[in-house]
Coordinates of C-alpha atoms (C1' of nucleotides) in Angstrom, one line a residue:
Chain A
M234 CA -11.6 10.4 -2.7
R235 CA -10.0 8.0 -5.0
E236 CA -11.3 4.8 -6.3
G237 CA -9.6 1.9 -8.1
P238 CA -7.9 -1.2 -6.9
D239 CA -8.4 -1.5 -3.2
I240 CA -4.8 -1.2 -2.1
A241 CA -5.7 -0.6 1.5
R242 CA -7.4 -3.9 1.7
I243 CA -4.4 -5.8 0.5
A244 CA -1.9 -3.8 2.5
S245 CA -3.9 -4.2 5.7
L246 CA -3.8 -8.0 5.2
V247 CA -0.1 -7.8 5.2
G248 CA -0.2 -5.2 8.0
D249 CA -0.9 -7.5 10.8
P250 CA 2.2 -8.9 12.5
A251 CA 0.9 -12.5 12.7
R252 CA -0.1 -12.5 9.0
A253 CA 3.1 -10.8 8.0
N254 CA 5.1 -13.5 9.7
M255 CA 3.1 -16.2 7.9
L256 CA 3.6 -14.6 4.5
T257 CA 7.3 -14.1 5.2
A258 CA 7.6 -17.8 6.1
L259 CA 5.9 -18.7 2.9
M260 CA 8.4 -16.7 0.9
G261 CA 10.6 -19.8 1.2
G262 CA 8.4 -21.2 -1.6
T263 CA 7.2 -24.3 0.2
A264 CA 3.6 -24.6 1.3
L265 CA 3.1 -25.0 5.0
T266 CA 0.3 -26.4 7.2
A267 CA -1.9 -24.3 9.5
S268 CA -0.1 -25.5 12.6
E269 CA 3.3 -24.7 11.2
L270 CA 2.2 -21.3 10.3
A271 CA 0.7 -20.8 13.7
L272 CA 4.1 -21.6 15.2
E273 CA 5.9 -19.3 12.8
A274 CA 3.5 -16.4 13.6
G275 CA 3.6 -17.1 17.3
V276 CA -0.2 -17.3 17.8
S277 CA -2.7 -20.0 18.8
L278 CA -4.2 -22.3 16.3
P279 CA -7.7 -20.7 16.2
T280 CA -6.1 -17.3 15.7
A281 CA -3.9 -18.6 12.9
S282 CA -6.9 -20.2 11.3
S283 CA -8.8 -16.9 11.3
H284 CA -5.8 -15.1 9.8
L285 CA -5.5 -17.8 7.1
S286 CA -9.1 -17.5 6.1
K287 CA -8.7 -13.8 5.7
L288 CA -5.6 -14.2 3.6
M289 CA -7.4 -16.7 1.5
E290 CA -10.4 -14.4 1.0
G291 CA -8.0 -11.7 0.1
G292 CA -6.6 -13.9 -2.7
L293 CA -3.1 -13.9 -1.3
L294 CA -2.9 -17.6 -0.6
T295 CA -3.7 -20.9 -2.3
L296 CA -4.8 -24.0 -0.5
A297 CA -4.1 -27.6 -1.1
S298 CA -5.9 -30.2 1.0
Q299 CA -4.2 -33.5 1.5
G300 CA -5.9 -35.8 3.9
R301 CA -6.3 -34.0 7.1
H302 CA -3.5 -31.6 6.3
R303 CA -4.1 -28.3 4.6
Y304 CA -1.1 -26.8 2.9
Y305 CA -1.1 -23.1 2.4
G306 CA 1.1 -21.4 -0.1
L307 CA 1.6 -18.0 -1.7
A308 CA -0.9 -17.4 -4.5
G309 CA 1.7 -16.6 -7.1
P310 CA 4.9 -14.7 -8.1
Q311 CA 3.1 -11.4 -8.1
V312 CA 2.3 -11.8 -4.4
A313 CA 5.8 -12.8 -3.7
G314 CA 7.1 -9.7 -5.6
M315 CA 4.8 -7.5 -3.5
I316 CA 6.2 -9.0 -0.2
E317 CA 9.7 -8.6 -1.4
A318 CA 9.0 -4.9 -2.3
I319 CA 7.5 -4.2 1.1
T320 CA 10.4 -6.0 2.8
G321 CA 12.8 -3.7 0.8
V322 CA 11.1 -0.6 2.1
A323 CA 11.0 -1.9 5.6
A324 CA 14.7 -2.8 5.5
A325 CA 15.5 0.6 4.2
V326 CA 13.6 2.7 6.7
G327 CA 13.4 0.2 9.5
P328 CA 14.6 0.8 13.0
Q329 CA 18.1 -0.5 12.2
R330 CA 18.4 -4.0 13.5
V331 CA 20.4 -4.4 16.6
R332 CA 23.2 -6.3 15.0
P333 CA 23.1 -8.6 12.0
G334 CA 23.4 -12.2 13.4
P335 CA 25.1 -14.9 11.4
R336 CA 21.9 -16.1 9.9
D337 CA 21.3 -12.6 8.5
A338 CA 24.7 -12.5 6.9
A339 CA 23.9 -15.8 5.1
M340 CA 20.5 -14.4 4.1
R341 CA 22.2 -11.4 2.5
V342 CA 24.5 -13.6 0.5
A343 CA 21.9 -15.9 -0.9
R344 CA 18.3 -16.8 -0.1
V345 CA 15.2 -18.2 -1.6
C346 CA 12.7 -15.7 -2.9
Y347 CA 9.5 -17.7 -3.5
D348 CA 10.9 -20.0 -6.2
H349 CA 14.1 -18.3 -7.3
L350 CA 17.4 -17.1 -5.9
A351 CA 17.9 -13.7 -4.2
G352 CA 20.7 -11.9 -2.4
E353 CA 24.2 -10.7 -3.4
Q354 CA 24.9 -13.8 -5.5
A355 CA 21.7 -13.4 -7.4
V356 CA 22.2 -9.7 -8.1
A357 CA 25.8 -10.4 -9.2
M358 CA 24.5 -13.2 -11.5
L359 CA 22.0 -10.9 -13.2
D360 CA 24.5 -8.2 -13.6
R361 CA 26.9 -10.6 -15.3
L362 CA 24.3 -12.1 -17.6
V363 CA 23.3 -8.6 -18.7
A364 CA 27.0 -7.6 -19.2
R365 CA 27.5 -10.6 -21.4
Q366 CA 24.3 -9.7 -23.3
V367 CA 22.9 -13.1 -22.6
L368 CA 20.0 -11.2 -21.1
L369 CA 18.9 -7.7 -22.2
R370 CA 17.6 -5.2 -19.6
D371 CA 15.9 -2.0 -20.7
D372 CA 14.3 0.1 -18.0
K373 CA 12.4 -2.3 -15.8
E374 CA 12.1 -5.2 -18.2
I375 CA 14.4 -8.1 -18.8
R376 CA 14.4 -10.1 -22.1
L377 CA 16.4 -13.0 -23.5
G378 CA 19.3 -12.0 -25.7
P379 CA 20.0 -13.7 -29.0
S380 CA 22.5 -16.1 -27.4
A381 CA 20.4 -17.0 -24.4
A382 CA 18.9 -20.2 -25.7
S383 CA 22.2 -21.8 -26.6
H384 CA 23.9 -20.4 -23.5
F385 CA 21.4 -21.9 -21.1
A386 CA 21.0 -25.1 -23.2
A387 CA 24.8 -25.7 -22.7
I388 CA 24.2 -25.9 -18.9
G389 CA 21.1 -27.9 -19.2
I390 CA 18.4 -25.3 -18.9
D391 CA 15.6 -24.9 -21.4
V392 CA 14.5 -21.3 -21.8
E393 CA 11.4 -22.2 -23.8
S394 CA 8.4 -21.6 -21.7
K395 CA 5.1 -23.2 -22.3
A396 CA 3.6 -21.6 -19.2
R397 CA 1.8 -18.3 -19.4
R398 CA 4.2 -17.0 -16.8
P399 CA 7.1 -14.8 -18.1
V400 CA 10.5 -16.3 -18.6
C401 CA 12.3 -13.3 -17.2
R402 CA 11.2 -10.9 -14.6
A403 CA 13.0 -8.4 -12.4
C404 CA 12.4 -8.7 -8.7
L405 CA 13.8 -6.0 -6.4
D406 CA 16.2 -7.4 -3.8
W407 CA 15.6 -6.0 -0.3
S408 CA 19.2 -6.5 0.9
V409 CA 21.1 -5.2 -2.1
R410 CA 18.4 -2.8 -3.3
R411 CA 18.9 -3.8 -6.9
S412 CA 17.1 -6.3 -9.1
H413 CA 17.7 -10.0 -9.4
L414 CA 16.2 -12.5 -11.8
A415 CA 12.8 -14.0 -11.3
G416 CA 10.4 -15.8 -13.7
T417 CA 10.6 -19.3 -15.0
L418 CA 14.3 -18.9 -15.8
G419 CA 15.1 -17.7 -12.3
A420 CA 13.2 -20.7 -10.9
A421 CA 15.1 -23.1 -13.3
I422 CA 18.4 -21.7 -12.2
L423 CA 17.6 -22.2 -8.5
D424 CA 16.5 -25.7 -9.3
K425 CA 19.8 -26.5 -11.0
I426 CA 21.8 -25.1 -8.1
L427 CA 20.0 -27.3 -5.6
L428 CA 19.9 -30.3 -7.9
E429 CA 23.6 -30.1 -8.5
K430 CA 24.0 -29.8 -4.8
W431 CA 26.1 -26.6 -5.2
A432 CA 24.1 -25.3 -2.3
R433 CA 21.6 -26.5 0.3
R434 CA 18.7 -24.7 1.9
D435 CA 19.1 -23.8 5.6
K436 CA 16.7 -25.8 7.7
D437 CA 14.8 -23.0 9.3
S438 CA 15.3 -19.9 7.3
R439 CA 15.2 -18.8 3.7
A440 CA 19.0 -18.8 3.5
V441 CA 20.8 -20.7 0.8
I442 CA 24.2 -21.9 1.8
F443 CA 26.8 -22.7 -0.9
S444 CA 29.4 -25.4 -0.3
P445 CA 33.0 -24.3 -1.2
M446 CA 33.0 -26.5 -4.3
G447 CA 29.5 -25.5 -5.2
K448 CA 30.4 -21.8 -5.0
Q449 CA 33.2 -22.3 -7.4
S450 CA 30.9 -24.2 -9.8
F451 CA 28.3 -21.5 -9.6
E452 CA 30.8 -18.7 -10.2
R453 CA 32.3 -20.6 -13.1
V454 CA 29.0 -21.1 -14.8
F455 CA 27.2 -17.8 -14.0
L456 CA 29.8 -15.2 -13.0
A457 CA 32.5 -16.0 -15.5
Chain B
M1227 CA 8.5 -16.3 15.3
R1228 CA 10.5 -14.5 12.6
E1229 CA 12.7 -11.5 12.9
G1230 CA 13.9 -9.1 10.2
P1231 CA 12.7 -6.0 8.6
D1232 CA 9.4 -5.0 10.1
I1233 CA 7.2 -5.5 7.1
A1234 CA 3.9 -5.4 9.1
R1235 CA 4.7 -1.9 10.3
I1236 CA 5.1 -0.7 6.7
A1237 CA 2.2 -2.6 5.3
S1238 CA -0.2 -1.4 8.1
L1239 CA 0.8 2.2 7.2
V1240 CA -0.5 1.6 3.7
G1241 CA -3.4 -0.5 5.1
D1242 CA -5.5 2.3 6.2
P1243 CA -7.9 3.7 3.5
A1244 CA -7.2 7.3 4.2
R1245 CA -3.4 6.8 4.1
A1246 CA -3.7 4.6 1.0
N1247 CA -5.6 7.3 -0.8
M1248 CA -2.9 9.8 0.2
L1249 CA -0.1 7.6 -1.1
T1250 CA -2.0 6.9 -4.3
A1251 CA -2.5 10.6 -4.8
L1252 CA 1.2 11.2 -4.4
M1253 CA 2.0 8.6 -7.0
G1254 CA 1.6 11.3 -9.5
G1255 CA 5.0 12.5 -8.4
T1256 CA 4.1 16.0 -7.4
A1257 CA 4.2 16.9 -3.7
L1258 CA 0.9 18.0 -2.2
T1259 CA -0.1 20.0 0.8
A1260 CA -1.8 18.6 3.9
S1261 CA -5.1 20.2 2.9
E1262 CA -5.0 18.8 -0.6
L1263 CA -4.2 15.3 0.8
A1264 CA -7.0 15.7 3.3
L1265 CA -9.4 16.3 0.5
E1266 CA -8.1 13.4 -1.6
A1267 CA -8.4 11.1 1.4
G1268 CA -11.9 12.4 2.3
V1269 CA -11.0 13.1 5.9
S1270 CA -10.8 16.2 8.1
L1271 CA -7.6 18.2 8.4
P1272 CA -6.7 17.0 11.9
T1273 CA -7.2 13.4 10.8
A1274 CA -5.0 13.9 7.8
S1275 CA -2.4 15.6 9.8
S1276 CA -2.3 12.6 12.2
H1277 CA -2.0 10.2 9.2
L1278 CA 0.8 12.3 7.7
S1279 CA 2.9 12.3 10.8
K1280 CA 2.6 8.5 10.9
L1281 CA 3.7 8.2 7.3
M1282 CA 6.6 10.5 8.0
E1283 CA 7.6 8.6 11.1
G1284 CA 7.4 5.4 9.0
G1285 CA 9.8 7.0 6.5
L1286 CA 7.4 6.8 3.6
L1287 CA 7.2 10.5 3.0
T1288 CA 9.4 13.5 2.7
L1289 CA 8.5 17.0 3.8
A1290 CA 9.4 20.3 2.2
S1291 CA 8.3 23.3 4.2
Q1292 CA 7.7 26.4 2.1
G1293 CA 6.4 29.3 4.2
R1294 CA 3.2 28.2 5.8
H1295 CA 2.7 25.4 3.2
R1296 CA 4.0 22.0 3.9
Y1297 CA 4.5 19.9 0.8
Y1298 CA 4.4 16.1 1.3
G1299 CA 5.9 13.8 -1.3
L1300 CA 6.8 10.1 -1.6
A1301 CA 10.2 9.3 0.1
G1302 CA 11.6 7.8 -3.1
P1303 CA 11.3 5.4 -6.0
Q1304 CA 11.5 2.4 -3.7
V1305 CA 8.4 3.5 -1.9
A1306 CA 6.7 4.2 -5.2
G1307 CA 7.7 0.7 -6.4
M1308 CA 6.2 -0.8 -3.4
I1309 CA 2.9 1.0 -3.9
E1310 CA 2.9 -0.2 -7.5
A1311 CA 3.5 -3.8 -6.4
I1312 CA 0.6 -3.6 -4.0
T1313 CA -1.6 -1.9 -6.5
G1314 CA -0.8 -4.7 -9.0
V1315 CA -1.9 -7.4 -6.5
A1316 CA -5.0 -5.5 -5.6
A1317 CA -6.0 -5.1 -9.2
A1318 CA -5.3 -8.8 -10.0
V1319 CA -7.1 -10.1 -6.9
G1320 CA -10.1 -7.8 -6.7
P1321 CA -11.5 -7.0 -10.1
Q1322 CA -14.8 -6.3 -8.5
R1323 CA -15.1 -2.6 -8.8
V1324 CA -18.1 -0.9 -7.2
R1325 CA -20.7 -0.2 -9.7
P1326 CA -20.6 3.4 -10.7
G1327 CA -23.8 5.2 -9.6
P1328 CA -25.2 8.3 -11.2
R1329 CA -23.3 10.6 -8.9
D1330 CA -20.1 8.8 -9.9
A1331 CA -20.8 9.4 -13.6
A1332 CA -21.1 13.1 -12.9
M1333 CA -17.9 13.0 -10.9
R1334 CA -16.1 11.5 -13.8
V1335 CA -17.2 14.3 -16.1
A1336 CA -16.3 17.2 -13.9
R1337 CA -15.6 17.7 -10.3
V1338 CA -13.7 20.0 -8.0
C1339 CA -10.2 18.9 -7.0
Y1340 CA -9.2 21.2 -4.1
D1341 CA -9.6 24.5 -5.9
H1342 CA -9.6 23.6 -9.5
L1343 CA -11.5 21.5 -12.0
A1344 CA -10.9 17.8 -12.5
G1345 CA -12.5 15.1 -14.6
E1346 CA -12.9 14.4 -18.3
Q1347 CA -13.7 18.1 -19.1
A1348 CA -10.6 19.2 -17.2
V1349 CA -8.3 16.7 -18.9
A1350 CA -9.7 17.6 -22.3
M1351 CA -9.2 21.3 -21.5
L1352 CA -5.5 20.8 -20.6
D1353 CA -4.9 18.7 -23.7
R1354 CA -6.4 21.4 -25.9
L1355 CA -4.4 24.2 -24.2
V1356 CA -1.2 22.3 -24.8
A1357 CA -2.1 21.4 -28.4
R1358 CA -2.6 25.1 -29.1
Q1359 CA 0.7 25.9 -27.3
V1360 CA -1.0 28.2 -24.9
L1361 CA 0.6 26.0 -22.3
L1362 CA 3.8 24.0 -22.6
R1363 CA 4.1 20.6 -21.1
D1364 CA 7.4 18.8 -20.8
D1365 CA 7.6 15.7 -18.8
K1366 CA 5.7 16.4 -15.6
E1367 CA 5.9 20.2 -15.6
I1368 CA 3.6 22.7 -17.1
R1369 CA 4.6 26.2 -18.1
L1370 CA 3.0 29.2 -19.6
G1371 CA 3.5 29.5 -23.4
P1372 CA 4.4 32.9 -25.0
S1373 CA 0.7 33.6 -25.9
A1374 CA -0.6 32.6 -22.5
A1375 CA -0.8 36.1 -21.0
S1376 CA -2.8 37.6 -23.9
H1377 CA -4.9 34.5 -24.3
F1378 CA -6.1 34.4 -20.7
A1379 CA -6.4 38.2 -20.5
A1380 CA -8.9 38.0 -23.4
I1381 CA -11.2 36.0 -21.2
G1382 CA -10.6 38.0 -18.1
I1383 CA -8.0 35.9 -16.3
D1384 CA -4.8 37.3 -15.0
V1385 CA -2.0 34.8 -15.1
E1386 CA 0.4 37.0 -13.1
S1387 CA 0.8 35.4 -9.8
K1388 CA 1.9 37.3 -6.7
A1389 CA 1.6 34.2 -4.6
R1390 CA 4.5 31.8 -4.1
R1391 CA 2.2 29.0 -5.3
P1392 CA 2.9 27.9 -8.9
V1393 CA 0.7 29.2 -11.7
C1394 CA 0.5 25.8 -13.4
R1395 CA 0.7 22.4 -11.9
A1396 CA -0.2 19.0 -13.2
C1397 CA -2.6 17.0 -11.1
L1398 CA -3.2 13.3 -11.9
D1399 CA -6.9 12.6 -12.6
W1400 CA -8.1 9.4 -10.9
S1401 CA -10.9 8.8 -13.4
V1402 CA -9.1 9.6 -16.6
R1403 CA -5.7 8.7 -15.3
R1404 CA -4.1 11.6 -17.0
S1405 CA -3.1 15.0 -15.8
H1406 CA -5.3 18.0 -15.5
L1407 CA -4.5 21.6 -14.7
A1408 CA -4.0 22.8 -11.1
G1409 CA -2.2 25.8 -9.7
T1410 CA -3.4 29.3 -9.5
L1411 CA -4.4 29.3 -13.1
G1412 CA -6.5 26.1 -12.6
A1413 CA -8.1 27.8 -9.6
A1414 CA -8.8 31.0 -11.6
I1415 CA -10.4 29.0 -14.4
L1416 CA -12.7 27.2 -11.9
D1417 CA -13.6 30.5 -10.4
K1418 CA -14.6 31.8 -13.8
I1419 CA -16.7 28.8 -14.6
L1420 CA -18.6 29.2 -11.4
L1421 CA -18.7 33.0 -11.5
E1422 CA -20.2 32.9 -15.1
K1423 CA -22.6 30.3 -13.9
W1424 CA -21.6 27.9 -16.6
A1425 CA -21.8 25.2 -14.0
R1426 CA -22.7 24.8 -10.3
R1427 CA -21.3 22.6 -7.6
D1428 CA -23.4 19.6 -6.5
K1429 CA -24.6 20.2 -3.0
D1430 CA -23.1 17.2 -1.3
S1431 CA -20.3 15.9 -3.5
R1432 CA -17.4 17.2 -5.4
A1433 CA -19.2 17.0 -8.7
V1434 CA -19.5 20.0 -11.0
I1435 CA -22.6 20.1 -13.1
F1436 CA -22.6 22.1 -16.3
S1437 CA -25.8 23.7 -17.7
P1438 CA -26.4 23.1 -21.4
M1439 CA -25.6 26.7 -22.2
G1440 CA -22.7 26.8 -19.9
K1441 CA -21.2 23.7 -21.5
Q1442 CA -21.3 25.4 -24.9
S1443 CA -19.6 28.5 -23.5
F1444 CA -17.0 26.4 -21.8
E1445 CA -16.3 24.4 -24.9
R1446 CA -16.2 27.5 -27.1
V1447 CA -13.6 29.2 -24.8
F1448 CA -11.5 26.3 -23.7
L1449 CA -11.9 23.5 -26.2
A1450 CA -12.1 25.4 -29.4
Chain C
dT223 C1' 0.6 44.5 15.9
dC224 C1' -3.4 42.4 14.4
dA225 C1' -5.8 39.4 11.5
dA226 C1' -5.9 35.5 8.2
dT227 C1' -4.4 31.2 6.8
dG228 C1' -2.2 26.6 7.0
dC229 C1' -1.3 23.0 9.9
dT230 C1' -0.6 20.5 14.3
dT231 C1' -1.8 18.9 19.0
dC232 C1' -5.1 17.6 22.5
dG233 C1' -8.9 15.1 24.3
dA234 C1' -12.9 12.4 24.0
dT235 C1' -15.5 8.9 21.5
dG236 C1' -16.6 4.9 19.1
dA237 C1' -15.9 1.1 16.1
dA238 C1' -13.0 -2.4 14.3
dG239 C1' -10.6 -6.4 14.8
dG240 C1' -7.2 -9.4 17.1
dA241 C1' -6.7 -12.6 20.9
dC242 C1' -7.9 -17.1 23.0
dG243 C1' -10.8 -21.1 25.3
dA244 C1' -14.3 -24.2 24.4
dA245 C1' -16.9 -26.6 21.5
dC246 C1' -17.4 -28.5 17.0
dC247 C1' -16.3 -31.0 12.2
dA248 C1' -13.2 -34.1 9.5
dT249 C1' -9.8 -37.4 8.5
dG250 C1' -6.9 -41.4 9.6
dC251 C1' -5.7 -45.5 12.3
dG252 C1' -6.0 -49.5 15.2
Chain D
dC1165 C1' -16.4 -48.4 15.8
dG1166 C1' -13.8 -45.4 19.2
dC1167 C1' -10.0 -42.5 19.7
dA1168 C1' -6.4 -39.3 18.5
dT1169 C1' -5.1 -35.5 15.6
dG1170 C1' -5.4 -31.5 12.5
dG1171 C1' -8.5 -27.4 11.7
dT1172 C1' -12.4 -24.5 11.9
dT1173 C1' -16.2 -21.9 14.2
dC1174 C1' -18.2 -19.4 18.0
dG1175 C1' -18.5 -16.2 21.7
dT1176 C1' -16.4 -13.0 24.5
dC1177 C1' -12.9 -9.9 26.1
dC1178 C1' -10.0 -6.2 25.3
dT1179 C1' -6.7 -3.4 23.0
dT1180 C1' -5.9 -0.4 19.3
dC1181 C1' -6.6 3.3 16.5
dA1182 C1' -9.3 6.2 13.3
dT1183 C1' -12.1 10.2 13.7
dC1184 C1' -13.4 15.0 14.7
dG1185 C1' -14.1 19.5 17.3
dA1186 C1' -11.7 22.9 19.7
dA1187 C1' -7.8 25.0 20.8
dG1188 C1' -2.9 26.1 19.9
dC1189 C1' 1.2 27.3 17.1
dA1190 C1' 3.6 29.3 13.1
dT1191 C1' 4.0 32.1 9.1
dT1192 C1' 2.5 35.7 6.1
dG1193 C1' 0.4 40.1 4.8
dA1194 C1' -1.6 44.4 6.0

DNA sequence: TCAATGCTTCGATGAAGGACGAACCATGCG
DNA sequence: CGCATGGTTCGTCCTTCATCGAAGCATTGA
C-alpha cells in the first residue's frame, strides 16, 4: 500500500470520456462556457455541469464568471502538459485510428497546445534552435543560450520573464513523440505567428494552418 | 464530440487506486511479480491479476515470463513520463496528505515488503552495507561484494542461491523514497530478524516492531 | 507422477458514479 | 417587473466495474 500524491484521483477525473473530451477541447487554450463544453462532450447540460464541478474540485480547471456566462479553462501549463502526456501514450498504444482524415494531417503538422505551438513544425523549430545553440537542452531541461536574448529581440520577442512561470519548458509532442517548446517563450512565439498572420487557427479544432507566405516567413525566421 | 487518441481509456486505467499503486510501484524501474504487485496495491491476487491484464491490454505494461514467475514492468519511458506528469499535477493540486497516525509512524520505521524488510531501518541497512562494500551498487543494480559470502556466513546467512530469483534486488521505499534490499538475501535477513526475535510483525499491518534489545542487536550486526 | 507454488479464470456480489428530466437560482433585457 | 437564457441542484434510474472465494491451469521440484 502506497501513499503520496493521489494520482488515482487525478487520473480518474481524466478517465471519464465526457471529461476527457472537455479537457481536450480546452487544450486549445481558450476558455469555454458550460454549454459549449456540454456540446463538445456530447452530454446534457446537467451532466456537463456535474462533470465541471468535479474537475473544479480536483483543481484541474479555473473559472471566470462574466455576467451570466461562466468560462472554464485549464488550471495551468502543468495540467496541459499532463493531458499532452496522456494523449501521447494513448496515441502510441491506441487502437490505430481507422484512417487519418485531413484534419488529423493538419493537426500533426501544427496545432495549439494550451498556449504554445505543437506538431512537426514545433518540434523542428526546437531542434533547429538547439542546433544553433540559441537554446541549450540537457537531459530534460531547456535553457536560454548566450545568444538567445539578442536573437529573439531581433524578431521582436522579449525573453525576460517577470512571471514566476519558466521561460522554457519541454513538452512531449504526442504526434512526433519528441519534445517541443513550451513556457513563456513558446507562448510568445505562437503569439507572434498569429499576430503576423503567418497562420490562422482552424475554426473547430486545435489545428494551426499556415498560409504559403506565412510558412516561408516562419521557416526563414525559425528554421534557417 | 471529439475524436482522436482515446485519452479517457488510458487515464481510466490509471484512475483506479489499485492500478495506480501498481504503476507507482513499477516506477522504480524494476519489474515485479503479480504477487508483489498485489501486496503493493493492497488487493487479493485474483483482483490484482484482473487489473494486470487490463493494464496489459491497455499497452501500459510489458510482461516477461520466467518459469512460473511473471514479471510485469512499465511498457516504456513514455508511460513513465505520463505517470510522472500525473503525479506532478496530483502533488501540486492536493497537498493535503492524510495525517500520519501511530501505525503509519511504525510503518515508516520498519515494515514487511513482500518477503523482506522495508522502511527507514531497511534503507539505512542497505546504505551501510554498500558503504562497507559488502554489497556493490551501480546505477539500479545491486551485486554481492567480494567479502559478502564470508560476512553473511558469519551471521548465519548463506548467500548462495539455488533459486532462479536474484540474490539482491533494489526495491524503492515509498516512505524514504530510496532503495532498500530485496531478493533472496533481503528475505533471508528478514527471516533472521524474526527468527532471532529481534522484532515481531504487527498483527494487522505490515509494520515490523523491534524490541529494545532486538534493535540493539540489529544495529550492531547491520548498521555497525 | 505427485505435490507445491504462482498465477489466471469464473461467478456472484455489491458499491460507485454517470446519465437525464424537472425544478430551481441568477443574470440580462425590454 | 416579467420573461428569456445560462447554469446548477436534486432525485432516480441504471450501467459499470472492483472485489473476492473457489476452482482451474501451468511450471517446477521431488
